[in-house]
């Protein structure tokens, strides 16, 4: 008598295999079909292809087993970073809830996506698995730390819209949001991205006392000489004037470096018309 793998290619013959698996209640052919269905989740680009449906129908796989297959498929896809497919499986195959394994996989996938900056995938996971993931997981130290770090990365690179998405999706406390915004502003200012810093301030309604704290922290900050040229265009800007101590640090450092950095000196002279009447400009 052929084994189930040999009969697998002939659906009619495979149905004749009757021995039951004591643990699952499946025939050996159904067990082979189940394993193939699970494998398909990793091998096919389209989850619900003809073979998957055929295996389900021809072998009479019970709904409870299809849900188990779906759960394993969701976990496998989340672990492999295939978020779109995981969401599709969850939505179309009615993954049972709650399932601790799915919760853990979704949590780990969110943290991974947050760490790599895949904000759209983070939101997809959150929206699709919101009912699967309890509040204590969302508020866990690992997830909260990952969201905060990702917010800072987004803000420091000017991706303010993504930072706002994270804030709203994870309901991050206002104190944590402002701390992340503060760190983002500091990184932007230190790199000469003044406009980004101002956008963060306005988008997150940063109070004046935090602006003053940032200004004080940067008053003695050792500026990167390579980034000094980025500040030239802001020397007559009201934006930089919002940070008077930092502005004084920037001006002092630029004037000191003018004699040693010819490119900086050339750019300074090119823009001199914007600020030559300022008191701080040497005669």
Protein backbone atom coordinates (compact mmCIF):
# COMPACT_ATOMS: atom_id res chain seq x y z
CA UNK A 1 0.00 0.00 0.00
CA UNK A 2 1.52 3.39 -0.99
CA UNK A 3 2.39 5.79 1.80
CA UNK A 4 0.39 9.07 2.24
CA UNK A 5 3.05 11.16 0.53
CA UNK A 6 2.78 9.01 -2.60
CA UNK A 7 -0.99 9.14 -2.56
CA UNK A 8 -1.00 12.87 -1.87
CA UNK A 9 -0.92 13.69 -5.57
CA UNK A 10 -4.12 11.74 -6.17
CA UNK A 11 -6.86 13.36 -4.09
CA UNK A 12 -9.41 10.60 -4.77
CA UNK A 13 -7.07 7.83 -3.60
CA UNK A 14 -5.86 9.88 -0.63
CA UNK A 15 -9.38 10.16 0.75
CA UNK A 16 -9.48 6.36 1.09
CA UNK A 17 -6.76 6.42 3.79
CA UNK A 18 -8.78 5.97 6.97
CA UNK A 19 -6.49 5.40 10.01
CA UNK A 20 -7.02 8.17 12.55
CA UNK A 21 -4.31 10.11 14.36
CA UNK A 22 -5.16 9.62 18.02
CA UNK A 23 -4.14 13.16 18.99
CA UNK A 24 -5.74 15.13 16.13
CA UNK A 25 -8.41 12.73 14.88
CA UNK A 26 -7.12 13.25 11.33
CA UNK A 27 -6.48 10.52 8.80
CA UNK A 28 -2.89 10.16 7.73
CA UNK A 29 -3.80 11.78 4.39
CA UNK A 30 -5.42 14.72 6.16
CA UNK A 31 -2.31 15.09 8.31
CA UNK A 32 -0.12 15.20 5.19
CA UNK A 33 -2.48 17.75 3.63
CA UNK A 34 -2.40 19.85 6.79
CA UNK A 35 1.42 19.89 6.80
CA UNK A 36 1.44 20.90 3.13
CA UNK A 37 -1.05 23.72 3.81
CA UNK A 38 1.15 25.07 6.59
CA UNK A 39 4.22 24.81 4.34
CA UNK A 40 2.40 26.76 1.62
CA UNK A 41 2.31 29.83 3.85
CA UNK A 42 6.09 30.09 3.59
CA UNK A 43 6.46 29.05 -0.04
CA UNK A 44 3.71 30.81 -1.99
CA UNK A 45 3.40 34.48 -2.78
CA UNK A 46 -0.37 34.28 -2.59
CA UNK A 47 -1.63 32.69 0.59
CA UNK A 48 -5.00 31.46 -0.60
CA UNK A 49 -3.95 29.84 -3.84
CA UNK A 50 -5.85 27.08 -5.64
CA UNK A 51 -3.83 24.34 -4.00
CA UNK A 52 -4.59 25.58 -0.49
CA UNK A 53 -8.33 25.64 -1.19
CA UNK A 54 -8.18 22.28 -2.95
CA UNK A 55 -6.39 20.67 -0.03
CA UNK A 56 -8.94 22.08 2.39
CA UNK A 57 -11.95 20.93 0.37
CA UNK A 58 -10.79 17.62 -1.10
CA UNK A 59 -9.37 16.25 2.13
CA UNK A 60 -12.22 17.57 4.25
CA UNK A 61 -9.96 19.37 6.72
CA UNK A 62 -12.16 20.33 9.74
CA UNK A 63 -12.64 24.03 10.47
CA UNK A 64 -10.88 23.65 13.82
CA UNK A 65 -7.80 22.35 12.01
CA UNK A 66 -7.98 25.11 9.39
CA UNK A 67 -7.94 27.62 12.27
CA UNK A 68 -4.92 25.86 13.77
CA UNK A 69 -3.21 25.99 10.37
CA UNK A 70 -4.08 29.68 10.13
CA UNK A 71 -2.64 30.35 13.57
CA UNK A 72 0.62 28.64 12.67
CA UNK A 73 0.69 30.50 9.36
CA UNK A 74 0.18 33.85 11.10
CA UNK A 75 2.98 33.12 13.56
CA UNK A 76 5.31 31.97 10.78
CA UNK A 77 4.61 35.03 8.61
CA UNK A 78 4.95 37.47 11.51
CA UNK A 79 8.26 35.87 12.48
CA UNK A 80 9.50 36.12 8.88
CA UNK A 81 8.45 39.77 8.59
CA UNK A 82 5.73 39.06 6.02
CA UNK A 83 3.19 41.34 7.67
CA UNK A 84 0.77 41.70 4.74
CA UNK A 85 0.39 37.94 4.43
CA UNK A 86 -0.03 37.50 8.19
CA UNK A 87 -2.83 40.08 8.20
CA UNK A 88 -4.51 38.39 5.23
CA UNK A 89 -4.43 34.97 6.90
CA UNK A 90 -5.79 36.40 10.13
CA UNK A 91 -8.65 38.20 8.39
CA UNK A 92 -9.70 35.47 5.96
CA UNK A 93 -9.17 32.31 7.98
CA UNK A 94 -10.66 33.47 11.28
CA UNK A 95 -7.68 33.00 13.57
CA UNK A 96 -9.03 32.08 17.03
CA UNK A 97 -8.53 34.57 19.86
CA UNK A 98 -6.97 34.88 22.26
CA UNK A 99 -3.87 32.87 21.41
CA UNK A 100 -0.78 33.50 23.48
CA UNK A 101 1.53 32.32 20.68
CA UNK A 102 0.01 34.82 18.23
CA UNK A 103 0.17 37.57 20.86
CA UNK A 104 3.87 36.91 21.40
CA UNK A 105 4.59 36.74 17.66
CA UNK A 106 2.72 40.01 17.05
CA UNK A 107 4.56 41.68 19.93
CA UNK A 108 7.96 40.55 18.66
CA UNK A 109 7.08 41.57 15.09
CA UNK A 110 6.04 45.04 16.27
CA UNK A 111 9.27 45.53 18.19
CA UNK A 112 11.31 44.36 15.19
CA UNK A 113 9.44 46.68 12.80
CA UNK A 114 9.81 49.57 15.23
CA UNK A 115 13.56 48.97 15.51
CA UNK A 116 13.96 48.91 11.72
CA UNK A 117 11.68 51.91 11.17
CA UNK A 118 8.99 50.00 9.24
CA UNK A 119 6.24 52.25 10.56
CA UNK A 120 3.60 51.20 8.04
CA UNK A 121 4.04 47.56 9.05
CA UNK A 122 3.85 48.53 12.71
CA UNK A 123 0.50 50.20 12.10
CA UNK A 124 -0.73 47.20 10.08
CA UNK A 125 0.12 44.85 12.92
CA UNK A 126 -1.45 47.12 15.49
CA UNK A 127 -4.68 47.55 13.55
CA UNK A 128 -5.03 43.90 12.51
CA UNK A 129 -4.08 42.34 15.83
CA UNK A 130 -5.33 45.00 18.22
CA UNK A 131 -7.94 42.65 19.65
CA UNK A 132 -5.36 39.89 19.98
CA UNK A 133 -2.82 41.96 21.85
CA UNK A 134 -3.78 42.82 25.43
CA UNK A 135 -3.12 46.24 26.89
CA UNK A 136 -0.36 44.89 29.13
CA UNK A 137 1.61 43.87 26.03
CA UNK A 138 1.25 47.31 24.43
CA UNK A 139 2.27 48.96 27.68
CA UNK A 140 5.11 46.50 28.35
CA UNK A 141 8.56 48.05 28.89
CA UNK A 142 9.93 46.45 25.70
CA UNK A 143 7.20 47.84 23.44
CA UNK A 144 7.13 51.25 25.10
CA UNK A 145 10.91 51.58 24.88
CA UNK A 146 10.85 50.53 21.22
CA UNK A 147 8.11 53.05 20.40
CA UNK A 148 9.98 55.85 22.14
CA UNK A 149 13.26 55.06 20.38
CA UNK A 150 11.49 54.87 17.03
CA UNK A 151 9.74 58.18 17.64
CA UNK A 152 13.09 59.83 18.31
CA UNK A 153 14.53 58.30 15.10
CA UNK A 154 11.54 59.51 13.08
CA UNK A 155 11.67 63.00 14.55
CA UNK A 156 15.41 63.43 14.17
CA UNK A 157 15.16 62.45 10.50
CA UNK A 158 12.18 64.71 9.85
CA UNK A 159 9.55 61.94 9.61
CA UNK A 160 7.14 63.80 11.86
CA UNK A 161 4.02 62.23 10.35
CA UNK A 162 5.30 58.74 11.20
CA UNK A 163 6.11 59.81 14.74
CA UNK A 164 2.56 61.08 15.15
CA UNK A 165 1.20 57.76 13.82
CA UNK A 166 3.15 55.91 16.51
CA UNK A 167 2.02 58.29 19.22
CA UNK A 168 -1.64 57.86 18.30
CA UNK A 169 -1.54 54.10 17.68
CA UNK A 170 0.17 53.24 20.94
CA UNK A 171 -1.46 55.96 23.03
CA UNK A 172 1.92 57.05 24.35
CA UNK A 173 1.63 59.20 27.50
CA UNK A 174 2.11 62.91 26.97
CA UNK A 175 5.17 63.00 29.23
CA UNK A 176 6.87 60.28 27.15
CA UNK A 177 5.84 61.96 23.91
CA UNK A 178 7.36 65.26 24.96
CA UNK A 179 10.54 63.55 26.11
CA UNK A 180 10.87 61.85 22.71
CA UNK A 181 10.14 65.17 20.99
CA UNK A 182 12.79 66.87 23.13
CA UNK A 183 15.40 64.27 22.18
CA UNK A 184 14.41 64.58 18.53
CA UNK A 185 14.75 68.36 18.66
CA UNK A 186 18.19 68.13 20.25
CA UNK A 187 19.43 65.78 17.54
CA UNK A 188 18.02 68.02 14.80
CA UNK A 189 19.53 71.18 16.26
CA UNK A 190 22.92 69.54 16.83
CA UNK A 191 23.00 68.44 13.17
CA UNK A 192 21.92 71.83 11.87
CA UNK A 193 18.39 70.72 10.89
CA UNK A 194 16.79 73.79 12.41
CA UNK A 195 13.57 73.64 10.38
CA UNK A 196 12.91 70.07 11.52
CA UNK A 197 13.43 71.09 15.13
CA UNK A 198 10.90 73.91 14.77
CA UNK A 199 8.39 71.57 13.08
CA UNK A 200 8.69 69.14 16.00
CA UNK A 201 8.17 71.98 18.46
CA UNK A 202 5.01 73.10 16.67
CA UNK A 203 3.61 69.64 15.88
CA UNK A 204 3.94 68.42 19.47
CA UNK A 205 3.14 71.73 21.16
CA UNK A 206 6.40 71.71 23.11
CA UNK A 207 6.09 74.06 26.10
CA UNK A 208 8.53 76.91 26.56
CA UNK A 209 10.17 75.37 29.63
CA UNK A 210 11.27 72.39 27.50
CA UNK A 211 12.55 74.73 24.79
CA UNK A 212 14.58 76.51 27.48
CA UNK A 213 15.92 73.16 28.73
CA UNK A 214 17.00 72.22 25.21
CA UNK A 215 18.65 75.61 24.75
CA UNK A 216 20.57 75.22 28.02
CA UNK A 217 21.68 71.67 27.21
CA UNK A 218 23.07 72.80 23.85
CA UNK A 219 24.71 75.98 25.13
CA UNK A 220 28.05 74.21 25.62
CA UNK A 221 27.49 71.45 23.08
CA UNK A 222 30.60 70.70 21.02
CA UNK A 223 29.42 71.16 17.47
CA UNK A 224 30.63 68.88 14.72
CA UNK A 225 32.88 71.00 12.50
CA UNK A 226 31.55 69.21 9.43
CA UNK A 227 28.03 70.38 10.20
CA UNK A 228 28.89 74.04 10.84
CA UNK A 229 28.20 75.00 7.23
CA UNK A 230 24.59 73.87 7.75
CA UNK A 231 24.11 76.66 10.27
CA UNK A 232 25.23 79.49 8.01
CA UNK A 233 21.85 79.97 6.34
CA UNK A 234 20.17 80.27 9.73
CA UNK A 235 22.41 83.02 11.13
CA UNK A 236 19.79 85.65 10.37
CA UNK A 237 16.84 83.34 11.05
CA UNK A 238 14.22 83.85 13.73
CA UNK A 239 14.11 80.07 14.09
CA UNK A 240 17.60 79.83 15.52
CA UNK A 241 16.92 82.91 17.61
CA UNK A 242 14.40 80.82 19.57
CA UNK A 243 17.44 79.14 21.12
CA UNK A 244 19.61 82.12 22.16
CA UNK A 245 22.21 80.18 24.17
CA UNK A 246 22.63 77.59 21.46
CA UNK A 247 22.71 80.38 18.84
CA UNK A 248 25.54 82.07 20.74
CA UNK A 249 27.41 78.74 20.81
CA UNK A 250 26.91 78.34 17.04
CA UNK A 251 28.06 81.88 16.20
CA UNK A 252 31.11 81.66 18.46
CA UNK A 253 32.17 78.31 17.01
CA UNK A 254 31.70 79.50 13.41
CA UNK A 255 33.76 82.67 13.95
CA UNK A 256 36.57 80.64 15.53
CA UNK A 257 36.63 78.16 12.66
CA UNK A 258 36.49 80.73 9.83
CA UNK A 259 40.23 81.15 9.75
CA UNK A 260 40.86 77.39 9.53
CA UNK A 261 38.05 76.19 7.28
CA UNK A 262 38.19 77.79 3.82
CA UNK A 263 34.94 76.22 2.62
CA UNK A 264 33.17 77.53 5.70
CA UNK A 265 34.73 80.97 5.21
CA UNK A 266 33.69 81.08 1.54
CA UNK A 267 30.09 80.12 2.35
CA UNK A 268 30.03 82.62 5.21
CA UNK A 269 31.11 85.43 2.85
CA UNK A 270 28.60 84.36 0.19
CA UNK A 271 25.78 84.82 2.70
CA UNK A 272 27.24 87.83 4.47
CA UNK A 273 24.65 90.11 2.92
CA UNK A 274 21.97 88.50 5.07
CA UNK A 275 23.55 89.34 8.40
CA UNK A 276 26.51 91.71 7.94
CA UNK A 277 24.78 94.42 10.00
CA UNK A 278 24.41 92.15 13.02
CA UNK A 279 26.45 93.22 16.05
CA UNK A 280 28.13 89.85 16.38
CA UNK A 281 29.71 90.02 12.87
CA UNK A 282 33.39 91.12 13.09
CA UNK A 283 34.45 94.17 11.13
